[in-house]
Amino acid sequence: MDAEVIIAGAGPNGLMLASELRLAGVRPIVLEKLPERSTVPRANGLVGQVVRMLDRRGLFERLSGTTGAPQPTPGFVFGAMPLRLDLLEDNPVYLLQVPQVRIEEVLQERALELGVEIRRGHELIGFTQDADGVTVSLSGPDGEYELRAAYLVGADGGKSVTRKLAGIDFPGVTNDKMVSRTGSAAVSPEYVEDGLLKIPGYGVVPPFMHQRTERGLFVWAAFKDRLPAISTGEWDTPPDEEMTFAELQASTDRVLGVHLPLVEPTGEGARQMRRLVGGNSRLASTFRSGRVLLVGDAAHVHSAIGGPGLNLGLQDAVNLGWKLAAEVQGTAPAGLLDTYEAERRPVGERVVMQTQAQSALIAPGNEVTAMRQLFGEFLNDPRNVQRIADLISGADIQYYEGQHPLVGRWAPDLMVGSVRLAELMRTARPLLIDLTPDSSFANAVVPDGVEVVTAQGEAPLALLIRPDGYVAWAAERDGVAEQEGLRDALAQWFQPRPLTSATR
């Protein structure tokens, strides 16, 4: 084998998966048809559980430029309607405003530090698979050649060549009604007061919060560390030629119903001026075909409203990484790799659902305005805000159920002694936390490869956490049933090996 896993695509999802595989001891090769990393502005940050997940891999501080744990945001939007997240006792919505260009830069740095091989300018053109592996045909700077690996993963975007070559259907809908325009643009300082955009004849616009009018959508992106931007969404017919600053100005005025003078921004940084017509909501019919798997946009595409894309794709990668590594190394319990699709495809379905719902809420028309009025009343109730917040962040995910309510859910950000859980998960290994006075669970039969941490603490007394941060087992007390439950969970998720117990 030339590699244990070949990953097609060196975007955020492919790079994250490569790092997860290396942390688990597997050798991947990442292939990317582009000769260099793209500098085209795309996503503007990360939203949801993915922020905490990156903290658990030691990447949050690199990306944020701050120290310490991430903190939830006090406010967000759903369907261009404000969400009062400060009303919640348990706010699950985390934001990290970092451009995708920087995210890819940091993820590439991390992958290279771990010894990942990245081949740029190498394009997937075909593959065959058999019972033992996949033979991949490539086109590179020196011509065509082949590589052999145990598995191939497509992380090559919504137009995935991997998915098409695997013959995996991509059903869904295409909506060609909305025209989105985004451009580097600023407003005169006279329109800004106390961090808010105040538009005569329209009203106050907070930064980064979608504004829906009967004519369209408007967003003022007042970035502090890069060029500001204006985005609009309309239901019109765009011209055929390339988008111009004048077109962005005209669209802004139409949406707002008043004239807001835009000015060319000053300062350094990549300038953008792009127009997108329509969009797709699609979900792959399967995330796996034999030894070929899909992650990220190769498996699902949807509206960008609310920014769920990287939250979904990067967590695909973290869910798949440890399972695929165990399969490659021959230590996976039966059916472990099948749980990737079983767990992640329903999450993709919910993201497609909620982004379609948000798109319906921003559409034009008196009926939509009436629906927004009613929906706005619902959002005065903290219980409804909690449900929406859990939905858009991914905090409502429960992969499976168990005797304890935490089983199948994201492990809480607890302190283990004087150490944050996030710091204990940097190695991406399974983790057994035992807070019992006599370390009774740590003394159980624990497979090699599962880290065991003992300390003193309160309920839950013990947790078994998968490498992707989800709880495999939990206990509030020490008893025969709890000991048996731990043994069952270890057998279900981690193949028993020669027994060791490393404590801290």
Coordinates of C-alpha atoms in Angstrom, one line a residue:
M1 CA 0.0 0.0 0.0
D2 CA 1.2 3.5 -0.8
A3 CA -0.9 4.9 2.0
E4 CA -3.5 3.6 4.4
V5 CA -6.0 6.2 3.4
I6 CA -6.2 8.6 0.4
I7 CA -8.2 11.8 0.9
A8 CA -9.4 13.7 -2.2
G9 CA -9.6 17.3 -1.3
A10 CA -7.4 19.6 0.9
G11 CA -10.1 21.9 2.1
P12 CA -11.0 22.2 5.8
N13 CA -12.7 18.8 6.0
G14 CA -10.0 16.9 4.2
L15 CA -7.3 18.5 6.3
M16 CA -9.1 17.9 9.6
L17 CA -9.7 14.2 8.7
A18 CA -6.0 13.8 7.8
S19 CA -5.0 15.1 11.2
E20 CA -7.5 12.9 13.0
L21 CA -6.1 9.8 11.2
R22 CA -2.5 10.8 12.0
L23 CA -3.4 11.2 15.7
A24 CA -4.8 7.7 15.6
G25 CA -1.5 6.4 14.0
V26 CA -2.7 6.0 10.4
R27 CA -0.9 7.3 7.3
P28 CA -3.0 9.4 4.9
I29 CA -2.1 11.1 1.7
V30 CA -4.2 14.2 0.8
L31 CA -4.6 15.0 -2.8
E32 CA -5.7 18.4 -4.1
K33 CA -6.1 19.5 -7.7
L34 CA -5.3 23.1 -6.9
P35 CA -1.6 23.8 -7.0
E36 CA -1.9 26.3 -4.0
R37 CA -4.4 27.0 -1.2
S38 CA -7.2 29.2 -2.5
T39 CA -7.3 32.8 -1.3
V40 CA -10.8 33.4 -2.6
P41 CA -13.0 34.6 0.4
R42 CA -15.6 32.1 1.3
A43 CA -16.9 31.3 4.8
N44 CA -16.5 34.0 7.4
G45 CA -16.2 31.8 10.5
L46 CA -17.5 28.9 12.5
V47 CA -20.8 28.5 14.3
G48 CA -21.8 25.8 16.8
Q49 CA -20.4 22.7 18.4
V50 CA -17.4 22.8 16.0
V51 CA -15.9 25.7 18.0
R52 CA -15.8 23.5 21.2
M53 CA -14.6 20.6 19.2
L54 CA -11.6 22.6 17.9
D55 CA -10.9 23.6 21.5
R56 CA -10.6 19.9 22.3
R57 CA -8.0 19.5 19.6
G58 CA -6.0 22.5 20.8
L59 CA -6.9 24.5 17.7
F60 CA -9.2 27.1 19.1
E61 CA -6.5 29.4 20.6
R62 CA -4.5 29.2 17.3
L63 CA -7.6 30.3 15.3
S64 CA -9.0 32.9 17.7
G65 CA -5.7 34.4 18.8
T66 CA -7.0 34.3 22.4
T67 CA -6.2 32.2 25.4
G68 CA -8.7 30.1 27.5
A69 CA -11.9 28.4 26.6
P70 CA -14.4 29.6 24.0
Q71 CA -17.4 31.5 25.3
P72 CA -21.0 31.4 23.9
T73 CA -22.3 34.3 22.0
P74 CA -25.1 36.4 23.6
G75 CA -27.1 36.8 20.3
F76 CA -27.5 35.3 16.9
V77 CA -30.2 35.0 14.2
F78 CA -32.5 32.4 12.7
G79 CA -34.2 33.2 9.4
A80 CA -33.1 36.8 9.8
M81 CA -34.9 37.0 13.2
P82 CA -33.0 37.8 16.3
L83 CA -32.2 35.1 18.9
R84 CA -31.9 36.3 22.5
L85 CA -29.4 33.7 23.6
D86 CA -28.7 35.7 26.7
L87 CA -32.1 34.4 27.9
L88 CA -30.7 30.9 28.2
E89 CA -29.2 29.2 31.2
D90 CA -27.4 26.8 28.9
N91 CA -26.4 28.7 25.7
P92 CA -24.9 26.2 23.2
V93 CA -24.1 28.7 20.4
Y94 CA -20.4 29.5 20.0
L95 CA -19.0 31.7 17.3
L96 CA -15.5 32.0 15.9
Q97 CA -15.1 34.8 13.3
V98 CA -12.2 33.6 11.3
P99 CA -12.1 33.6 7.5
Q100 CA -12.0 30.2 5.8
V101 CA -8.6 31.1 4.3
R102 CA -7.1 31.3 7.8
I103 CA -9.0 28.2 8.9
E104 CA -7.4 26.2 6.0
E105 CA -4.0 27.7 6.8
V106 CA -4.1 26.6 10.4
L107 CA -5.5 23.1 9.6
Q108 CA -2.8 22.6 7.0
E109 CA -0.1 23.7 9.5
R110 CA -1.5 21.2 11.9
A111 CA -1.6 18.4 9.4
L112 CA 2.0 19.0 8.3
E113 CA 3.1 19.1 12.0
L114 CA 1.6 15.6 12.4
G115 CA 3.4 14.3 9.3
V116 CA 0.5 14.3 6.8
E117 CA 1.6 14.2 3.1
I118 CA -0.2 16.7 1.0
R119 CA 0.1 16.6 -2.8
R120 CA -1.1 19.7 -4.5
G121 CA -1.7 19.8 -8.2
H122 CA -2.8 16.2 -8.2
E123 CA -6.3 15.4 -9.5
L124 CA -8.4 12.3 -9.0
I125 CA -9.5 10.9 -12.4
G126 CA -10.6 7.4 -11.5
F127 CA -10.4 4.5 -9.2
T128 CA -11.2 0.8 -8.8
Q129 CA -11.8 -1.1 -5.6
D130 CA -11.6 -4.7 -4.5
A131 CA -11.9 -6.6 -1.2
D132 CA -8.4 -5.4 -0.1
G133 CA -8.3 -1.8 -1.1
V134 CA -8.7 1.0 -3.6
T135 CA -6.4 1.8 -6.6
V136 CA -6.7 5.5 -7.4
S137 CA -5.8 7.0 -10.8
L138 CA -4.4 10.5 -10.7
S139 CA -3.2 13.3 -12.9
G140 CA -0.2 15.2 -11.6
P141 CA 2.4 17.7 -12.8
D142 CA 4.4 14.8 -14.2
G143 CA 1.5 13.0 -15.8
E144 CA -0.8 10.2 -14.8
Y145 CA 0.0 7.6 -12.2
E146 CA -1.7 5.3 -9.6
L147 CA -1.7 5.0 -5.8
R148 CA -3.0 2.1 -3.7
A149 CA -4.7 2.5 -0.3
A150 CA -7.0 0.6 2.0
Y151 CA -9.7 3.4 1.7
L152 CA -10.5 6.5 -0.3
V153 CA -12.4 9.4 1.2
G154 CA -14.0 12.1 -0.9
A155 CA -13.6 15.6 0.7
D156 CA -13.8 17.3 -2.6
G157 CA -16.8 19.5 -2.3
G158 CA -20.3 19.7 -3.6
K159 CA -19.3 18.7 -7.2
S160 CA -17.3 15.8 -5.8
V161 CA -15.5 13.7 -8.4
T162 CA -15.2 11.0 -5.8
R163 CA -18.9 10.8 -5.3
K164 CA -19.6 10.8 -9.1
L165 CA -17.0 8.1 -9.8
A166 CA -18.5 6.0 -7.0
G167 CA -21.9 6.2 -8.6
I168 CA -23.5 7.6 -5.4
D169 CA -26.7 9.6 -6.1
F170 CA -27.1 13.1 -4.9
P171 CA -30.8 13.7 -4.7
G172 CA -32.3 17.0 -3.6
V173 CA -33.6 20.3 -5.0
T174 CA -32.1 23.2 -6.9
N175 CA -33.5 26.7 -6.2
D176 CA -32.6 29.3 -8.8
K177 CA -34.8 32.1 -7.5
M178 CA -32.5 33.9 -5.1
V179 CA -29.5 36.0 -6.2
S180 CA -26.9 36.6 -3.5
R181 CA -24.4 39.4 -3.9
T182 CA -21.3 40.0 -1.6
G183 CA -18.7 42.6 -2.0
S184 CA -15.9 44.4 -0.1
A185 CA -17.6 47.6 0.8
A186 CA -17.7 50.1 3.7
V187 CA -20.1 52.8 4.9
S188 CA -19.2 56.3 5.8
P189 CA -18.4 56.7 9.6
E190 CA -21.3 59.2 9.9
Y191 CA -23.7 56.2 9.6
V192 CA -22.0 54.2 12.4
E193 CA -22.7 54.9 16.1
D194 CA -21.8 52.7 19.1
G195 CA -21.0 49.9 16.7
L196 CA -24.4 50.0 15.0
L197 CA -25.3 51.0 11.5
K198 CA -28.0 53.7 11.6
I199 CA -29.7 54.2 8.2
P200 CA -31.9 57.3 7.8
G201 CA -35.4 56.2 6.6
Y202 CA -34.7 52.5 7.5
G203 CA -33.5 52.1 11.1
V204 CA -30.7 50.5 13.1
V205 CA -28.7 47.5 11.8
P206 CA -26.4 45.5 14.1
P207 CA -23.3 44.0 12.5
F208 CA -23.5 40.5 11.1
M209 CA -27.2 40.2 11.7
H210 CA -29.4 39.5 8.7
Q211 CA -32.1 42.1 7.9
R212 CA -35.1 40.8 5.9
T213 CA -37.3 43.3 4.1
E214 CA -40.1 42.7 1.7
R215 CA -37.6 43.2 -1.1
G216 CA -34.7 41.0 0.1
L217 CA -31.9 40.4 2.6
F218 CA -29.2 42.7 3.8
V219 CA -26.1 42.0 5.9
W220 CA -23.5 44.5 7.1
A221 CA -20.3 42.6 7.9
A222 CA -18.1 45.1 9.9
F223 CA -15.0 42.9 10.3
K224 CA -12.3 44.4 12.5
D225 CA -9.4 42.3 11.2
R226 CA -10.1 42.4 7.5
L227 CA -12.0 44.4 4.9
P228 CA -15.7 45.1 5.6
A229 CA -18.3 43.6 3.4
I230 CA -21.9 44.1 2.3
S231 CA -24.2 41.2 1.3
T232 CA -27.6 41.2 -0.2
G233 CA -30.1 38.6 -1.3
E234 CA -32.8 39.4 -3.9
W235 CA -35.3 37.5 -6.0
D236 CA -34.4 39.2 -9.3
T237 CA -32.8 38.4 -12.7
P238 CA -29.1 39.3 -12.6
P239 CA -27.1 40.6 -15.6
D240 CA -24.8 38.4 -17.6
E241 CA -21.6 40.3 -17.1
E242 CA -19.3 40.2 -14.0
M243 CA -20.6 41.8 -10.9
T244 CA -19.5 45.4 -10.2
F245 CA -19.5 47.7 -7.2
A246 CA -22.3 49.7 -8.8
E247 CA -24.4 46.5 -8.9
L248 CA -23.8 46.0 -5.2
Q249 CA -24.8 49.6 -4.5
A250 CA -28.0 49.3 -6.5
S251 CA -29.0 46.0 -4.8
T252 CA -28.4 47.5 -1.4
D253 CA -30.7 50.4 -2.1
R254 CA -33.4 48.2 -3.5
V255 CA -33.4 45.9 -0.5
L256 CA -33.3 48.7 2.1
G257 CA -35.8 50.9 0.2
V258 CA -33.5 53.9 0.9
H259 CA -30.1 55.0 -0.4
L260 CA -27.1 53.9 1.8
P261 CA -23.9 55.2 0.2
L262 CA -21.3 52.5 0.0
V263 CA -17.6 53.3 -0.3
E264 CA -14.6 51.3 -1.5
P265 CA -12.8 50.1 1.7
T266 CA -9.3 51.1 2.5
G267 CA -6.5 48.9 3.8
E268 CA -4.9 45.6 2.8
G269 CA -6.6 42.3 2.2
A270 CA -8.3 40.3 -0.5
R271 CA -11.2 42.1 -2.2
Q272 CA -14.2 40.2 -3.1
M273 CA -17.1 40.9 -5.5
R274 CA -19.2 37.9 -6.3
R275 CA -22.7 37.0 -7.3
L276 CA -24.3 33.6 -6.7
V277 CA -27.6 32.6 -8.4
G278 CA -29.7 30.0 -6.7
G279 CA -28.5 27.1 -4.5
N280 CA -28.8 23.5 -3.8
S281 CA -30.1 21.4 -1.0
R282 CA -28.8 17.8 -1.6
L283 CA -27.9 14.8 0.5
A284 CA -25.9 11.8 -0.8
S285 CA -28.0 8.6 -1.0
T286 CA -25.2 6.9 1.0
F287 CA -22.0 8.2 2.7
R288 CA -20.2 4.9 1.9
S289 CA -19.7 2.7 -1.1
G290 CA -17.5 -0.2 -0.2
R291 CA -14.1 1.3 0.6
V292 CA -15.1 4.8 -0.5
L293 CA -16.5 7.3 1.9
L294 CA -17.7 10.9 1.7
V295 CA -17.4 13.8 4.2
G296 CA -18.5 17.5 4.1
D297 CA -20.0 19.0 1.0
A298 CA -19.3 15.8 -1.0
A299 CA -22.0 14.3 1.2
H300 CA -24.3 17.2 1.7
V301 CA -24.9 20.7 0.4
H302 CA -27.4 23.3 1.7
S303 CA -28.1 27.0 2.0
A304 CA -25.3 28.9 3.7
I305 CA -27.8 30.8 5.9
G306 CA -26.8 30.6 9.5
G307 CA -23.3 29.4 8.6
P308 CA -23.8 25.6 9.4
G309 CA -21.5 24.2 6.7
L310 CA -18.2 23.9 8.5
N311 CA -19.9 22.9 11.7
L312 CA -21.4 20.0 9.8
G313 CA -18.4 19.0 7.7
L314 CA -15.6 19.2 10.3
Q315 CA -17.7 17.1 12.7
D316 CA -18.1 14.6 9.9
A317 CA -14.3 14.4 9.8
V318 CA -13.9 14.0 13.5
N319 CA -16.7 11.3 13.7
L320 CA -15.1 9.3 10.8
G321 CA -11.4 9.7 11.7
W322 CA -11.2 7.4 14.7
K323 CA -13.6 4.8 13.3
L324 CA -11.7 4.6 10.0
A325 CA -8.4 4.4 11.8
A326 CA -9.6 1.5 13.9
E327 CA -10.9 -0.3 10.7
V328 CA -7.5 0.2 9.0
Q329 CA -5.6 -1.1 12.0
G330 CA -7.9 -4.1 12.4
T331 CA -9.0 -3.1 15.9
A332 CA -12.6 -2.0 15.1
P333 CA -15.5 -3.9 16.6
A334 CA -17.9 -5.3 14.0
G335 CA -19.9 -2.6 12.3
L336 CA -18.0 0.4 13.8
L337 CA -17.4 2.0 10.4
D338 CA -21.1 1.7 9.5
T339 CA -22.0 3.9 12.4
Y340 CA -20.4 6.9 10.6
E341 CA -23.3 7.1 8.1
A342 CA -25.8 6.0 10.7
E343 CA -24.8 8.9 13.0
R344 CA -23.9 11.6 10.5
R345 CA -26.5 11.3 7.8
P346 CA -29.5 12.2 10.1
V347 CA -27.5 15.2 11.2
G348 CA -27.1 16.3 7.6
E349 CA -30.8 15.8 7.0
R350 CA -31.6 18.1 9.9
V351 CA -29.2 20.8 8.6
V352 CA -30.9 20.6 5.2
M353 CA -34.3 20.9 6.9
Q354 CA -33.5 23.9 9.1
T355 CA -31.7 25.8 6.4
Q356 CA -34.7 25.3 4.1
A357 CA -36.9 26.5 6.9
Q358 CA -34.8 29.6 7.3
S359 CA -34.9 30.3 3.6
A360 CA -38.7 30.1 3.7
L361 CA -38.7 32.7 6.5
I362 CA -36.6 35.2 4.5
A363 CA -38.7 35.0 1.3
P364 CA -40.7 37.9 0.1
G365 CA -44.5 38.3 0.4
N366 CA -47.1 39.3 2.9
E367 CA -47.8 35.7 3.9
V368 CA -44.1 35.3 4.9
T369 CA -44.3 38.6 6.9
A370 CA -47.3 37.3 8.8
M371 CA -45.5 34.0 9.5
R372 CA -42.5 36.0 10.8
Q373 CA -44.7 37.9 13.1
L374 CA -46.1 34.7 14.6
F375 CA -42.6 33.1 14.7
G376 CA -41.3 36.2 16.5
E377 CA -43.9 35.7 19.2
F378 CA -42.7 32.2 19.7
L379 CA -39.1 33.4 20.1
N380 CA -40.1 35.5 23.1
D381 CA -40.3 32.2 25.0
P382 CA -36.9 31.0 26.3
R383 CA -37.9 27.4 25.8
N384 CA -38.4 28.0 22.1
V385 CA -35.1 29.9 21.9
Q386 CA -33.4 26.9 23.5
R387 CA -34.8 24.5 20.9
I388 CA -33.6 26.7 18.0
A389 CA -30.2 27.3 19.6
D390 CA -29.7 23.6 20.1
L391 CA -30.8 22.9 16.5
I392 CA -28.5 25.4 14.8
S393 CA -25.5 24.6 17.1
G394 CA -25.8 20.8 16.9
A395 CA -26.3 20.6 20.7
D396 CA -29.5 18.5 20.1
I397 CA -27.5 15.6 18.6
Q398 CA -28.0 12.3 20.4
Y399 CA -26.4 9.5 18.4
Y400 CA -27.8 6.7 20.5
E401 CA -29.5 6.2 23.9
G402 CA -28.3 4.5 27.1
Q403 CA -29.1 4.1 30.7
H404 CA -27.7 7.6 31.5
P405 CA -29.1 10.7 29.7
L406 CA -25.6 11.8 28.7
V407 CA -25.0 8.7 26.6
G408 CA -24.8 9.5 22.9
R409 CA -24.5 13.2 23.6
W410 CA -21.7 15.8 23.6
A411 CA -19.6 15.4 26.7
P412 CA -20.1 18.4 29.1
D413 CA -17.2 20.8 29.4
L414 CA -16.4 19.8 33.0
M415 CA -13.2 20.1 35.1
V416 CA -11.3 16.9 35.9
G417 CA -9.4 17.9 39.0
S418 CA -7.8 21.2 38.0
V419 CA -7.7 20.3 34.2
R420 CA -10.4 21.2 31.6
L421 CA -11.8 18.2 29.7
A422 CA -10.9 19.9 26.5
E423 CA -7.2 19.7 27.5
L424 CA -7.5 16.0 28.1
M425 CA -8.8 15.3 24.6
R426 CA -6.0 16.8 22.6
T427 CA -4.6 13.3 21.8
A428 CA -7.9 12.3 20.1
R429 CA -7.9 9.0 22.1
P430 CA -10.9 7.4 23.9
L431 CA -11.0 8.7 27.5
L432 CA -12.3 7.1 30.7
I433 CA -12.7 9.6 33.5
D434 CA -13.1 8.1 36.9
L435 CA -14.0 10.4 39.8
T436 CA -14.8 7.7 42.4
P437 CA -12.8 7.8 45.7
D438 CA -11.2 4.4 45.1
S439 CA -10.9 4.6 41.3
S440 CA -13.1 1.5 40.9
F441 CA -13.9 2.0 37.3
A442 CA -10.3 2.7 36.4
N443 CA -9.4 -0.7 37.8
A444 CA -11.8 -2.4 35.5
V445 CA -10.9 -4.2 32.3
V446 CA -9.9 -1.4 30.1
P447 CA -8.6 -2.0 26.5
D448 CA -5.2 -0.7 25.5
G449 CA -5.6 2.6 23.7
V450 CA -8.2 4.0 26.1
E451 CA -6.7 6.7 28.3
V452 CA -7.7 6.6 32.0
V453 CA -7.8 9.7 34.1
T454 CA -8.6 9.5 37.8
A455 CA -9.4 12.5 40.0
Q456 CA -11.8 13.5 42.8
G457 CA -15.1 15.1 41.8
E458 CA -18.9 15.0 41.8
A459 CA -21.6 13.6 39.5
P460 CA -21.3 12.2 36.9
L461 CA -18.8 10.0 38.8
A462 CA -17.5 8.4 35.6
L463 CA -17.6 9.0 31.8
L464 CA -16.3 7.0 28.8
I465 CA -15.8 9.5 26.0
R466 CA -15.2 8.6 22.4
P467 CA -12.5 10.5 20.5
D468 CA -15.1 12.7 18.8
G469 CA -16.2 14.0 22.1
Y470 CA -19.5 12.0 22.5
V471 CA -20.3 10.0 25.6
A472 CA -20.2 6.2 25.2
W473 CA -21.1 5.5 28.8
A474 CA -21.7 7.4 32.1
A475 CA -22.5 6.6 35.7
E476 CA -23.7 8.5 38.7
R477 CA -22.7 5.8 41.2
D478 CA -20.5 2.7 41.5
G479 CA -22.4 -0.6 41.3
V480 CA -22.6 -3.9 39.6
A481 CA -24.9 -2.6 36.9
E482 CA -22.6 0.3 36.2
Q483 CA -19.5 -1.9 36.0
E484 CA -21.3 -4.2 33.6
G485 CA -22.4 -1.1 31.5
L486 CA -18.8 0.0 31.3
R487 CA -17.6 -3.4 30.0
D488 CA -20.4 -3.4 27.4
A489 CA -19.6 0.1 26.2
L490 CA -15.9 -0.8 25.9
A491 CA -16.7 -3.9 23.9
Q492 CA -19.1 -2.0 21.7
W493 CA -16.8 0.9 20.7
F494 CA -13.2 -0.2 21.4
Q495 CA -11.9 -3.7 20.6
P496 CA -10.4 -5.3 23.7
R497 CA -6.6 -5.7 23.5
P498 CA -3.9 -6.6 26.1
L499 CA -5.0 -4.8 29.2
T500 CA -3.3 -1.7 30.5
S501 CA -4.4 1.3 32.6
A502 CA -2.5 4.6 32.3
T503 CA -3.5 7.0 35.0
R504 CA -2.8 10.7 35.5

